[in-house]
Short mmCIF file of C-alpha atoms in Angstrom, two decimals:
data_model
loop_
_atom_site.label_atom_id
_atom_site.label_comp_id
_atom_site.label_asym_id
_atom_site.label_seq_id
_atom_site.Cartn_x
_atom_site.Cartn_y
_atom_site.Cartn_z
CA UNK A 1 -0.42 0.01 0.09
CA UNK A 2 2.46 2.39 0.94
CA UNK A 3 4.97 1.25 -2.07
CA UNK A 4 2.15 2.02 -4.17
CA UNK A 5 0.83 5.62 -2.70
CA UNK A 6 4.97 6.11 -3.08
CA UNK A 7 4.27 5.13 -6.73
CA UNK A 8 1.22 7.69 -7.46
CA UNK A 9 3.85 10.23 -5.77
CA UNK A 10 5.36 10.55 -8.28
CA UNK A 11 2.87 10.26 -11.02
CA UNK A 12 1.37 13.66 -10.11
CA UNK A 13 3.76 16.84 -11.14
CA UNK A 14 3.45 19.94 -12.32
CA UNK A 15 4.02 20.54 -15.36
CA UNK A 16 5.14 24.55 -17.20
CA UNK A 17 3.11 25.68 -19.71
CA UNK A 18 4.90 28.87 -21.44
CA UNK A 19 4.96 31.41 -21.46
CA UNK A 20 6.54 30.71 -24.44
CA UNK A 21 4.58 27.80 -25.55
CA UNK A 22 2.92 25.47 -29.21
CA UNK A 23 -0.49 26.09 -28.09
CA UNK A 24 -1.01 29.93 -27.74
CA UNK A 25 -0.17 32.52 -29.26
CA UNK A 26 0.96 35.16 -26.45
CA UNK A 27 2.86 34.99 -23.69
CA UNK A 28 1.69 33.97 -20.83
CA UNK A 29 1.70 30.83 -17.83
CA UNK A 30 -0.21 28.02 -16.65
CA UNK A 31 0.99 25.26 -14.17
CA UNK A 32 -0.93 22.64 -14.88
CA UNK A 33 -0.55 20.46 -11.34
CA UNK A 34 -1.47 16.54 -12.91
CA UNK A 35 -1.92 12.80 -12.17
CA UNK A 36 -0.58 11.08 -14.20
CA UNK A 37 -2.85 12.46 -17.01
CA UNK A 38 -5.06 14.27 -15.27
CA UNK A 39 -5.92 17.55 -14.70
CA UNK A 40 -5.85 18.19 -10.82
CA UNK A 41 -5.17 21.98 -11.00
CA UNK A 42 -4.33 24.92 -12.80
CA UNK A 43 -2.58 28.54 -11.70
CA UNK A 44 -2.98 30.86 -13.86
CA UNK A 45 0.29 33.14 -13.93
CA UNK A 46 -0.72 36.38 -16.15
CA UNK A 47 1.16 39.63 -16.44
CA UNK A 48 3.69 39.38 -18.84
CA UNK A 49 1.61 41.16 -21.54
CA UNK A 50 1.44 44.15 -18.97
CA UNK A 51 2.38 47.37 -20.13
CA UNK A 52 0.31 49.62 -17.59
CA UNK A 53 -1.67 51.92 -20.55
CA UNK A 54 -3.75 53.17 -17.22
CA UNK A 55 -0.69 55.31 -16.12
CA UNK A 56 -0.16 56.12 -19.29
CA UNK A 57 -3.96 57.18 -20.28
CA UNK A 58 -3.13 59.64 -17.05
CA UNK A 59 -0.35 61.50 -18.95
CA UNK A 60 -2.34 62.15 -22.18
CA UNK A 61 -4.79 64.11 -22.73
CA UNK A 62 -8.81 62.82 -24.09
CA UNK A 63 -7.65 62.81 -27.68
CA UNK A 64 -4.38 60.41 -27.38
CA UNK A 65 -6.31 58.07 -25.05
CA UNK A 66 -8.38 56.99 -27.69
CA UNK A 67 -5.40 55.34 -29.71
CA UNK A 68 -3.87 53.97 -26.26
CA UNK A 69 -7.18 52.72 -25.19
CA UNK A 70 -7.11 51.14 -29.55
CA UNK A 71 -3.37 49.53 -28.53
CA UNK A 72 -4.88 47.77 -25.91
CA UNK A 73 -5.61 45.11 -28.06
CA UNK A 74 -5.81 44.70 -31.66
CA UNK A 75 -8.72 42.37 -32.28
CA UNK A 76 -11.66 44.04 -30.26
CA UNK A 77 -9.79 47.68 -30.79
CA UNK A 78 -12.92 49.49 -31.90
CA UNK A 79 -14.86 48.75 -28.90
CA UNK A 80 -11.73 49.23 -26.48
CA UNK A 81 -12.21 53.05 -28.36
CA UNK A 82 -15.48 53.39 -28.58
CA UNK A 83 -16.08 52.52 -24.55
CA UNK A 84 -14.03 54.95 -24.03
CA UNK A 85 -15.36 57.36 -26.46
CA UNK A 86 -18.24 57.66 -24.02
CA UNK A 87 -17.03 57.43 -20.32
CA UNK A 88 -15.66 60.30 -21.57
CA UNK A 89 -18.78 61.22 -23.73
CA UNK A 90 -20.58 61.15 -20.59
CA UNK A 91 -18.21 63.19 -18.06
CA UNK A 92 -18.00 65.94 -20.35
CA UNK A 93 -22.70 64.70 -21.01
CA UNK A 94 -22.73 65.32 -24.10
CA UNK A 95 -25.04 63.67 -26.87
CA UNK A 96 -23.64 62.55 -30.50
CA UNK A 97 -25.06 62.70 -33.67
CA UNK A 98 -27.51 59.85 -35.31
CA UNK A 99 -25.38 58.88 -38.40
CA UNK A 100 -21.86 58.31 -35.66
CA UNK A 101 -23.85 56.05 -33.78
CA UNK A 102 -24.62 54.20 -36.81
CA UNK A 103 -21.00 54.41 -38.32
CA UNK A 104 -19.76 53.37 -34.72
CA UNK A 105 -22.38 50.43 -34.40
CA UNK A 106 -21.34 49.04 -37.79
CA UNK A 107 -18.00 49.14 -36.15
CA UNK A 108 -18.30 47.61 -33.68
CA UNK A 109 -20.39 44.80 -35.46
CA UNK A 110 -18.32 44.18 -38.30
CA UNK A 111 -15.78 43.69 -35.48
CA UNK A 112 -17.32 41.20 -34.10
CA UNK A 113 -18.00 39.44 -36.83
CA UNK A 114 -13.97 39.37 -37.30
CA UNK A 115 -13.28 38.12 -33.80
CA UNK A 116 -15.55 35.90 -33.84
CA UNK A 117 -14.53 33.92 -37.32
CA UNK A 118 -11.31 34.35 -34.98
CA UNK A 119 -12.14 32.17 -32.47
CA UNK A 120 -13.70 29.40 -35.22
CA UNK A 121 -10.69 29.24 -36.95
CA UNK A 122 -8.17 28.99 -33.60
CA UNK A 123 -10.44 26.28 -32.00
CA UNK A 124 -10.62 24.31 -35.48
CA UNK A 125 -6.57 25.48 -35.72
CA UNK A 126 -6.56 23.48 -31.67
CA UNK A 127 -8.45 20.93 -32.24
CA UNK A 128 -5.99 19.66 -34.94
CA UNK A 129 -8.17 20.52 -38.12
CA UNK A 130 -6.12 23.20 -40.28
CA UNK A 131 -8.69 23.05 -42.78
CA UNK A 132 -11.48 24.50 -41.03
CA UNK A 133 -8.62 27.44 -39.35
CA UNK A 134 -7.79 27.73 -43.83
CA UNK A 135 -11.50 28.73 -43.91
CA UNK A 136 -12.52 30.60 -41.46
CA UNK A 137 -9.55 32.88 -41.57
CA UNK A 138 -10.04 33.06 -45.23
CA UNK A 139 -13.77 34.38 -44.98
CA UNK A 140 -12.74 36.52 -41.73
CA UNK A 141 -10.49 38.26 -44.97
CA UNK A 142 -14.40 39.95 -46.75
CA UNK A 143 -14.60 41.52 -42.53
CA UNK A 144 -11.34 42.34 -42.54
CA UNK A 145 -12.23 44.67 -45.88
CA UNK A 146 -15.59 45.45 -45.12
CA UNK A 147 -13.56 47.69 -42.06
CA UNK A 148 -10.84 48.59 -44.19
CA UNK A 149 -13.60 50.14 -46.24
CA UNK A 150 -15.16 52.10 -43.55
CA UNK A 151 -12.11 52.92 -42.19
CA UNK A 152 -9.09 52.58 -44.15
CA UNK A 153 -7.46 50.42 -41.82
CA UNK A 154 -7.74 46.87 -41.06
CA UNK A 155 -6.53 46.00 -37.06
CA UNK A 156 -6.41 49.77 -35.35
CA UNK A 157 -9.33 51.61 -37.34
CA UNK A 158 -9.41 55.44 -35.94
CA UNK A 159 -13.17 55.67 -36.65
CA UNK A 160 -14.60 56.75 -33.16
CA UNK A 161 -13.43 60.90 -31.56
CA UNK A 162 -15.33 61.95 -29.08
CA UNK A 163 -18.03 63.35 -29.86
CA UNK A 164 -18.80 61.42 -32.17
CA UNK A 165 -16.71 59.47 -35.90
CA UNK A 166 -13.76 60.48 -37.82
CA UNK A 167 -14.90 59.14 -41.05
CA UNK A 168 -17.88 58.63 -43.17
CA UNK A 169 -19.25 55.50 -44.93
CA UNK A 170 -19.54 56.69 -48.74
CA UNK A 171 -22.98 55.28 -49.83
CA UNK A 172 -21.65 53.90 -53.08
CA UNK A 173 -20.42 50.93 -50.76
CA UNK A 174 -23.06 49.88 -48.62
CA UNK A 175 -24.59 47.53 -51.62
CA UNK A 176 -21.16 45.71 -51.67
CA UNK A 177 -20.80 45.21 -48.48
CA UNK A 178 -24.71 43.58 -47.61
CA UNK A 179 -23.33 41.06 -50.90
CA UNK A 180 -21.04 39.93 -48.77
CA UNK A 181 -22.44 39.74 -45.66
CA UNK A 182 -24.83 37.44 -47.80
CA UNK A 183 -21.99 35.23 -48.84
CA UNK A 184 -20.57 35.31 -44.84
CA UNK A 185 -24.30 34.00 -43.81
CA UNK A 186 -24.26 31.62 -46.09
CA UNK A 187 -20.56 30.15 -45.33
CA UNK A 188 -21.50 30.60 -41.46
CA UNK A 189 -23.83 28.25 -42.23
CA UNK A 190 -21.91 26.28 -42.91
CA UNK A 191 -19.95 26.87 -40.03
CA UNK A 192 -22.46 25.40 -37.75
CA UNK A 193 -23.11 22.70 -39.41
CA UNK A 194 -18.91 21.45 -39.27
CA UNK A 195 -19.06 21.82 -35.72
CA UNK A 196 -22.25 20.56 -34.67
CA UNK A 197 -22.22 17.34 -36.40
CA UNK A 198 -18.47 16.23 -37.75
CA UNK A 199 -18.15 13.40 -35.80
CA UNK A 200 -14.11 14.25 -34.67
CA UNK A 201 -14.81 17.39 -33.22
CA UNK A 202 -18.55 16.30 -31.44
CA UNK A 203 -15.77 13.75 -29.83
CA UNK A 204 -13.21 16.21 -28.70
CA UNK A 205 -16.19 19.24 -27.57
CA UNK A 206 -19.15 17.46 -25.97
CA UNK A 207 -18.73 17.69 -22.12
CA UNK A 208 -15.52 18.27 -22.07
CA UNK A 209 -14.53 21.68 -20.27
CA UNK A 210 -18.18 22.07 -18.08
CA UNK A 211 -18.89 24.94 -16.51
CA UNK A 212 -22.43 25.25 -14.58
CA UNK A 213 -24.92 28.10 -14.34
CA UNK A 214 -24.10 28.50 -10.81
CA UNK A 215 -19.95 28.85 -10.83
CA UNK A 216 -20.31 30.67 -14.02
CA UNK A 217 -22.34 33.46 -11.54
CA UNK A 218 -20.55 32.90 -8.43
CA UNK A 219 -16.85 33.83 -9.99
CA UNK A 220 -17.94 36.32 -12.50
CA UNK A 221 -17.98 34.58 -15.58
CA UNK A 222 -18.88 37.05 -18.52
CA UNK A 223 -19.70 37.51 -22.35
CA UNK A 224 -20.12 34.47 -24.77
CA UNK A 225 -18.55 31.68 -22.20
CA UNK A 226 -21.23 32.50 -19.32
CA UNK A 227 -24.23 32.18 -21.83
CA UNK A 228 -22.69 28.82 -22.61
CA UNK A 229 -23.86 28.61 -19.08
CA UNK A 230 -27.39 28.85 -19.79
CA UNK A 231 -26.57 32.68 -17.65
CA UNK A 232 -29.16 34.95 -19.79
CA UNK A 233 -27.03 37.95 -19.81
CA UNK A 234 -25.87 41.15 -22.74
CA UNK A 235 -24.60 44.34 -21.97
CA UNK A 236 -26.53 45.25 -25.71
CA UNK A 237 -29.98 44.50 -23.89
CA UNK A 238 -29.44 44.81 -20.62
CA UNK A 239 -27.80 48.02 -20.43
CA UNK A 240 -28.54 49.73 -23.92
CA UNK A 241 -25.57 52.49 -25.24
CA UNK A 242 -25.74 52.94 -29.36
CA UNK A 243 -28.66 51.47 -31.38
CA UNK A 244 -29.11 48.41 -29.41
CA UNK A 245 -32.57 49.21 -28.59
CA UNK A 246 -33.81 50.24 -31.74
CA UNK A 247 -32.36 47.36 -34.00
CA UNK A 248 -34.41 43.40 -34.10
CA UNK A 249 -32.12 40.40 -32.30
CA UNK A 250 -31.70 38.18 -30.01
CA UNK A 251 -29.75 36.82 -27.19
CA UNK A 252 -28.27 33.82 -28.17
CA UNK A 253 -27.49 31.08 -25.08
CA UNK A 254 -27.04 27.65 -24.33
CA UNK A 255 -27.25 25.55 -21.80
CA UNK A 256 -24.80 22.94 -21.94
CA UNK A 257 -22.25 24.97 -20.48
CA UNK A 258 -19.23 22.49 -22.06
CA UNK A 259 -16.50 23.99 -25.10
CA UNK A 260 -19.26 23.18 -27.71
CA UNK A 261 -22.18 25.60 -26.71
CA UNK A 262 -19.41 27.84 -26.46
CA UNK A 263 -18.22 27.39 -29.82
CA UNK A 264 -22.16 27.27 -30.70
CA UNK A 265 -22.82 30.13 -28.80
CA UNK A 266 -20.08 31.85 -31.39
CA UNK A 267 -21.73 30.43 -34.42
CA UNK A 268 -24.97 31.37 -33.55
CA UNK A 269 -23.83 35.55 -32.95
CA UNK A 270 -22.66 35.38 -36.54
CA UNK A 271 -25.77 35.53 -37.49
CA UNK A 272 -27.40 37.59 -35.47
CA UNK A 273 -24.56 40.26 -35.70
CA UNK A 274 -24.66 40.17 -39.90
CA UNK A 275 -28.57 40.89 -39.15
CA UNK A 276 -28.17 43.78 -37.40
CA UNK A 277 -25.08 45.26 -39.63
CA UNK A 278 -28.13 44.57 -42.43
CA UNK A 279 -30.50 46.94 -40.64
CA UNK A 280 -27.69 49.53 -39.59
CA UNK A 281 -27.13 49.01 -43.05
CA UNK A 282 -30.51 49.43 -44.67
CA UNK A 283 -31.45 52.77 -41.88
CA UNK A 284 -28.48 54.72 -42.24
CA UNK A 285 -29.13 56.73 -45.25
CA UNK A 286 -32.91 58.02 -43.48
CA UNK A 287 -29.63 59.89 -41.04
CA UNK A 288 -28.24 63.84 -41.34
CA UNK A 289 -24.85 63.68 -42.80
CA UNK A 290 -23.29 65.48 -39.44
CA UNK A 291 -20.73 63.75 -37.77
CA UNK A 292 -19.70 65.67 -34.59
CA UNK A 293 -20.45 67.38 -31.39
CA UNK A 294 -18.40 69.97 -31.58
CA UNK A 295 -17.21 69.23 -27.84
CA UNK A 296 -14.47 71.46 -25.64
CA UNK A 297 -11.52 68.95 -24.06
CA UNK A 298 -11.21 70.50 -21.05
CA UNK A 299 -13.45 68.42 -18.63
CA UNK A 300 -15.30 69.89 -15.16
CA UNK A 301 -14.18 67.90 -12.18
CA UNK A 302 -16.97 64.62 -12.59
CA UNK A 303 -17.18 61.42 -13.25
CA UNK A 304 -17.47 58.72 -16.98
CA UNK A 305 -18.71 55.66 -17.17
CA UNK A 306 -19.06 53.47 -19.51
CA UNK A 307 -20.50 49.84 -19.80
CA UNK A 308 -19.64 47.43 -23.06
CA UNK A 309 -20.21 44.58 -24.81
CA UNK A 310 -17.04 43.74 -25.97
CA UNK A 311 -16.43 40.47 -28.56
CA UNK A 312 -15.12 38.80 -25.10
CA UNK A 313 -17.74 40.02 -22.43
CA UNK A 314 -18.45 42.72 -20.37
CA UNK A 315 -16.17 45.79 -20.89
CA UNK A 316 -16.24 48.32 -18.46
CA UNK A 317 -14.30 52.34 -18.59
CA UNK A 318 -14.20 54.65 -15.55
CA UNK A 319 -12.58 57.65 -15.04
CA UNK A 320 -11.87 60.93 -13.40
CA UNK A 321 -11.83 64.29 -14.15
CA UNK A 322 -10.72 67.47 -12.78
CA UNK A 323 -10.98 69.88 -14.71
CA UNK A 324 -7.66 69.95 -17.19
CA UNK A 325 -7.47 67.89 -19.88
CA UNK A 326 -6.25 64.59 -18.78
CA UNK A 327 -7.63 61.99 -16.45
CA UNK A 328 -7.22 62.57 -12.90
CA UNK A 329 -7.83 58.54 -12.79
CA UNK A 330 -8.73 55.98 -15.31
CA UNK A 331 -9.59 52.04 -14.86
CA UNK A 332 -10.58 49.67 -17.30
CA UNK A 333 -12.04 46.03 -16.60
CA UNK A 334 -11.26 43.66 -19.40
CA UNK A 335 -13.63 41.07 -20.23
CA UNK A 336 -10.05 38.33 -20.50
CA UNK A 337 -9.59 39.35 -17.26
CA UNK A 338 -12.54 38.14 -15.38
CA UNK A 339 -12.42 35.31 -17.77
CA UNK A 340 -9.98 33.21 -17.62
CA UNK A 341 -8.09 33.69 -13.84
CA UNK A 342 -11.31 32.20 -13.04
CA UNK A 343 -12.94 30.23 -15.49
CA UNK A 344 -9.78 27.86 -16.39
CA UNK A 345 -9.11 26.10 -12.93
CA UNK A 346 -13.01 25.63 -12.74
CA UNK A 347 -13.01 24.04 -16.40
CA UNK A 348 -9.72 22.16 -16.92
CA UNK A 349 -10.37 20.21 -13.38
CA UNK A 350 -10.39 16.46 -13.83
CA UNK A 351 -9.82 16.70 -17.63
CA UNK A 352 -7.19 14.80 -19.28
CA UNK A 353 -4.42 17.24 -20.58
CA UNK A 354 -4.62 16.15 -24.28
CA UNK A 355 -7.75 18.68 -23.89
CA UNK A 356 -5.75 21.40 -22.86
CA UNK A 357 -5.41 23.02 -25.97
CA UNK A 358 -9.10 23.48 -26.07
CA UNK A 359 -10.06 23.74 -23.57
CA UNK A 360 -8.72 26.64 -23.55
CA UNK A 361 -8.74 27.90 -26.37
CA UNK A 362 -13.09 27.63 -25.82
CA UNK A 363 -13.05 30.50 -23.22
CA UNK A 364 -11.27 32.86 -26.09
CA UNK A 365 -8.17 34.26 -24.26
CA UNK A 366 -7.51 36.97 -25.36
CA UNK A 367 -4.09 38.28 -22.62
CA UNK A 368 -3.25 41.77 -23.95
CA UNK A 369 -7.39 42.29 -22.57
CA UNK A 370 -5.88 40.67 -19.42
CA UNK A 371 -3.05 42.04 -17.87
CA UNK A 372 -4.33 44.99 -15.91
CA UNK A 373 -1.62 44.02 -12.97
CA UNK A 374 2.32 43.68 -12.84
CA UNK A 375 4.01 44.13 -8.99
CA UNK A 376 7.42 45.12 -10.02
CA UNK A 377 9.83 44.77 -6.83
CA UNK A 378 11.67 47.57 -6.41
CA UNK A 379 14.69 46.57 -5.17
CA UNK A 380 15.21 43.92 -7.96
CA UNK A 381 13.65 44.91 -10.90
CA UNK A 382 11.76 42.08 -11.06
CA UNK A 383 7.89 41.95 -11.59
CA UNK A 384 5.81 39.23 -10.84
CA UNK A 385 1.69 38.69 -12.25
CA UNK A 386 -0.90 38.24 -9.45
CA UNK A 387 -2.48 35.22 -8.28
CA UNK A 388 -5.17 33.68 -7.36
CA UNK A 389 -3.66 33.41 -3.43
CA UNK A 390 -1.92 36.36 -3.28
CA UNK A 391 -5.13 38.47 -4.19
CA UNK A 392 -6.86 35.95 -1.60
CA UNK A 393 -4.24 37.00 0.61
CA UNK A 394 -4.31 40.15 -0.53
CA UNK A 395 -8.01 40.65 0.68
CA UNK A 396 -7.53 38.40 4.45
CA UNK A 397 -5.61 42.14 5.62
CA UNK A 398 -7.24 44.20 4.63
CA UNK A 399 -10.56 42.73 6.27
CA UNK A 400 -12.52 42.13 2.58
CA UNK B 1 36.79 15.36 -55.92
CA UNK B 2 36.02 15.28 -51.95
CA UNK B 3 35.93 19.06 -52.38
CA UNK B 4 33.41 19.05 -55.51
CA UNK B 5 31.15 16.84 -53.29
CA UNK B 6 31.30 18.92 -50.02
CA UNK B 7 30.48 21.88 -52.59
CA UNK B 8 27.40 20.35 -54.15
CA UNK B 9 25.88 19.32 -51.14
CA UNK B 10 26.67 22.69 -49.88
CA UNK B 11 24.27 23.89 -52.75
CA UNK B 12 21.85 21.54 -52.25
CA UNK B 13 21.26 21.68 -48.83
CA UNK B 14 21.49 25.30 -49.19
CA UNK B 15 18.38 25.21 -51.61
CA UNK B 16 16.63 23.04 -50.02
CA UNK B 17 16.36 25.34 -46.56
CA UNK B 18 15.59 28.10 -48.21
CA UNK B 19 12.95 26.68 -49.79
CA UNK B 20 11.55 25.49 -46.27
CA UNK B 21 12.21 28.13 -43.25
CA UNK B 22 10.69 27.68 -40.26
CA UNK B 23 9.30 30.57 -38.67
CA UNK B 24 8.11 31.07 -34.79
CA UNK B 25 6.43 34.43 -33.90
CA UNK B 26 6.30 36.05 -30.01
CA UNK B 27 4.12 38.50 -29.12
CA UNK B 28 6.18 40.32 -26.27
CA UNK B 29 3.50 42.98 -24.90
CA UNK B 30 2.02 44.52 -28.09
CA UNK B 31 -1.39 44.56 -28.34
CA UNK B 32 -1.79 42.00 -30.82
CA UNK B 33 -3.02 43.35 -34.09
CA UNK B 34 0.77 42.48 -35.51
CA UNK B 35 0.35 38.86 -34.52
CA UNK B 36 -3.80 38.73 -36.39
CA UNK B 37 -2.11 40.35 -38.68
CA UNK B 38 0.80 37.68 -39.04
CA UNK B 39 -1.65 35.03 -39.04
CA UNK B 40 -3.72 36.87 -42.36
CA UNK B 41 0.67 36.11 -43.19
CA UNK B 42 -0.22 32.40 -42.61
CA UNK B 43 -3.61 31.76 -43.96
CA UNK B 44 -4.82 31.97 -47.63
CA UNK B 45 -5.17 35.37 -49.16
CA UNK B 46 -1.69 36.14 -48.29
CA UNK B 47 -0.21 32.16 -48.34
CA UNK B 48 3.33 32.33 -46.75
CA UNK B 49 4.04 28.49 -47.88
CA UNK B 50 3.90 29.79 -51.68
CA UNK B 51 7.49 30.27 -50.21
CA UNK B 52 7.92 27.33 -47.90
CA UNK B 53 7.25 28.91 -44.48
CA UNK B 54 5.56 27.63 -41.56
CA UNK B 55 4.59 28.44 -38.24
CA UNK B 56 6.06 26.32 -36.27
CA UNK B 57 6.26 27.33 -32.21
CA UNK B 58 9.82 25.18 -30.90
CA UNK B 59 12.45 28.12 -30.77
CA UNK B 60 15.09 24.63 -31.88
CA UNK B 61 13.62 24.17 -35.12
CA UNK B 62 13.47 27.46 -35.96
CA UNK B 63 14.87 29.31 -38.84
CA UNK B 64 13.67 33.40 -38.15
CA UNK B 65 11.92 35.12 -35.75
CA UNK B 66 9.24 37.04 -36.26
CA UNK B 67 8.75 39.24 -32.96
CA UNK B 68 6.99 42.14 -32.41
CA UNK B 69 5.29 43.81 -29.87
CA UNK B 70 6.97 46.17 -27.17
CA UNK B 71 9.18 44.25 -24.51
CA UNK B 72 8.13 43.85 -21.55
CA UNK B 73 10.04 43.24 -18.10
CA UNK B 74 8.42 40.76 -17.11
CA UNK B 75 9.04 38.63 -20.93
CA UNK B 76 12.99 40.08 -21.45
CA UNK B 77 14.71 37.50 -19.99
CA UNK B 78 12.37 34.79 -21.62
CA UNK B 79 13.06 36.20 -24.44
CA UNK B 80 16.73 36.94 -25.04
CA UNK B 81 16.46 32.82 -23.94
CA UNK B 82 14.50 32.09 -27.15
CA UNK B 83 16.89 33.93 -28.80
CA UNK B 84 20.34 31.48 -27.15
CA UNK B 85 17.83 28.49 -28.11
CA UNK B 86 17.33 29.17 -31.50
CA UNK B 87 20.48 27.20 -33.66
CA UNK B 88 22.66 29.59 -36.17
CA UNK B 89 22.59 30.76 -39.24
CA UNK B 90 19.26 32.01 -38.14
CA UNK B 91 16.97 35.67 -39.03
CA UNK B 92 15.18 37.84 -36.80
CA UNK B 93 12.54 40.06 -38.02
CA UNK B 94 11.11 43.03 -35.45
CA UNK B 95 7.81 43.53 -36.88
CA UNK B 96 5.91 46.56 -35.99
CA UNK B 97 6.80 49.70 -34.52
CA UNK B 98 6.45 48.71 -30.85
CA UNK B 99 8.96 46.36 -31.08
CA UNK B 100 10.71 49.15 -33.75
CA UNK B 101 11.11 51.51 -31.16
CA UNK B 102 8.48 50.75 -28.57
CA UNK B 103 5.70 52.77 -30.29
CA UNK B 104 3.15 54.09 -28.73
CA UNK B 105 4.27 52.61 -25.21
CA UNK B 106 7.57 54.35 -25.47
CA UNK B 107 7.22 55.38 -22.00
CA UNK B 108 4.42 53.27 -19.72
CA UNK B 109 6.72 52.16 -16.48
CA UNK B 110 7.12 48.49 -17.65
CA UNK B 111 8.60 48.41 -20.99
CA UNK B 112 12.14 47.61 -20.85
CA UNK B 113 12.35 47.39 -25.29
CA UNK B 114 13.21 48.12 -28.04
CA UNK B 115 14.03 44.66 -29.20
CA UNK B 116 17.02 45.38 -30.44
CA UNK B 117 18.69 45.83 -27.16
CA UNK B 118 17.61 43.03 -25.85
CA UNK B 119 18.99 40.77 -29.23
CA UNK B 120 20.67 41.75 -32.47
CA UNK B 121 17.40 42.20 -35.10
CA UNK B 122 17.79 41.73 -39.44
CA UNK B 123 14.67 42.63 -40.60
CA UNK B 124 12.84 45.90 -39.38
CA UNK B 125 9.42 46.46 -41.22
CA UNK B 126 7.87 49.25 -40.06
CA UNK B 127 3.23 49.98 -38.98
CA UNK B 128 0.58 50.10 -36.80
CA UNK B 129 0.48 47.02 -36.95
CA UNK B 130 1.94 46.83 -40.82
CA UNK B 131 0.21 45.73 -43.59
CA UNK B 132 -0.18 41.62 -44.09
CA UNK B 133 1.96 42.35 -47.41
CA UNK B 134 4.79 43.94 -45.77
CA UNK B 135 4.79 41.47 -43.41
CA UNK B 136 5.71 38.94 -46.58
CA UNK B 137 8.11 41.65 -48.15
CA UNK B 138 9.96 41.52 -44.15
CA UNK B 139 10.01 37.50 -44.88
CA UNK B 140 11.55 36.93 -48.49
CA UNK B 141 14.10 39.77 -47.33
CA UNK B 142 14.78 37.76 -44.24
CA UNK B 143 15.40 34.90 -46.56
CA UNK B 144 17.34 35.95 -48.63
CA UNK B 145 20.31 36.89 -46.13
CA UNK B 146 19.05 34.03 -43.99
CA UNK B 147 20.36 32.10 -47.64
CA UNK B 148 23.35 34.20 -47.42
CA UNK B 149 24.71 33.92 -44.20
CA UNK B 150 24.42 29.71 -44.58
CA UNK B 151 26.18 29.72 -47.71
CA UNK B 152 29.93 28.96 -47.44
#
């Protein structure tokens, strides 16, 4: 018996994954405790991508802040800059013109489309279906072309500015965009069939990485990951911003909470985004050509807050202004920061090591959004991220 | 005779290597913008496999290092280690404004770059982010350089 235990202990070890690892592009570190092939616990160490944007924003004026917000994450750059502008507009107490709202909504939904196609591609890649990865990314280029028509850029669009938008959508481009959207809808139907009926995909995704509804609620999971666990939440419907309360669309939810459900939620959200885009493109000609409300960029003492639904979930910007052209305090809460460190230890526990890339991929991690805190030791110059145990200790010291 | 044979095999190996560069991509604290454009380079519209390029994650198998992002304090030692693990001959490409000059993050407190202070850089691809066509051109330039380094 003692010998058995000894042998068993030898099989239990900690496997470090990352910071540089084939599984994902970005740098972060997972310490995976395994018993043989079964995962018994995961410790997520983030902080490799921390740049200090909040502090940097406090030293720059509001217009410069837009570009910094855009460069928090290259995948959801549009939503970051729109949310930042909305927070500043709230502090200023101004409304933006109708046409600017349309152009912002179109940018955000195009971004959601490209992000979801990207997610489907990455999932196919993690499942070993390289062909699926190539197909989805080929279709994603249509979205990138549309974004290029709209803004002139592929990644950091530079569309919103405080009080409105920078560029107009040429009326001549609308029929072409509608045609492309119709093509994308057909392709998305194909991916729904691929991910829901392919035997290999089903075997690797059904019942893997379970996140029950109760856990999703208690761990504050947001966005598509929460919706896949049956939590009926979407900021676009609960706290409507821009035009979302005037448009017709549905919140996609699933009850299962496994990898398959997370893929399906994102796949079906593609159809909702296409429907929103079509409505916006058909209605935009009714608005007046005004693009921007003129405003002073000196914000009096006030606070501004803005909550939006990024492709990965709830995004919060909060700022305190002090009468100058710079914010006194900036606070950004990104969806991946709430999802990854809290969800990964739950959904990976008890799974096989070989399923780890698929399960991690299904949360759609985006670590440049994620890394908000780094602790730098002044004496040695060493820097490290914050893990769960440290946060708990901090909470105990400060008495909740 | 023996010498001539060596010369022929050398040229053969050099040719074969030029047609099959393995590329390691690493994000060192940028915004992901360059990373997704790099992924676009791998996929059908731009398709780096026309030139034989394959994305490989292991530095020990790598010929070309494609690195983007302003280097953060936490990643810097790791980055140096990855550079040291890569066998010669190797070529380093700095992709994007952040890797070249720290870009928009030039005065952020946690940035310890730019890339050419960590390792010697051979090809610079400017832009924020650079378009996939520009990255492709950078890789082709790096390939030429790499071949000249390999040929005995």
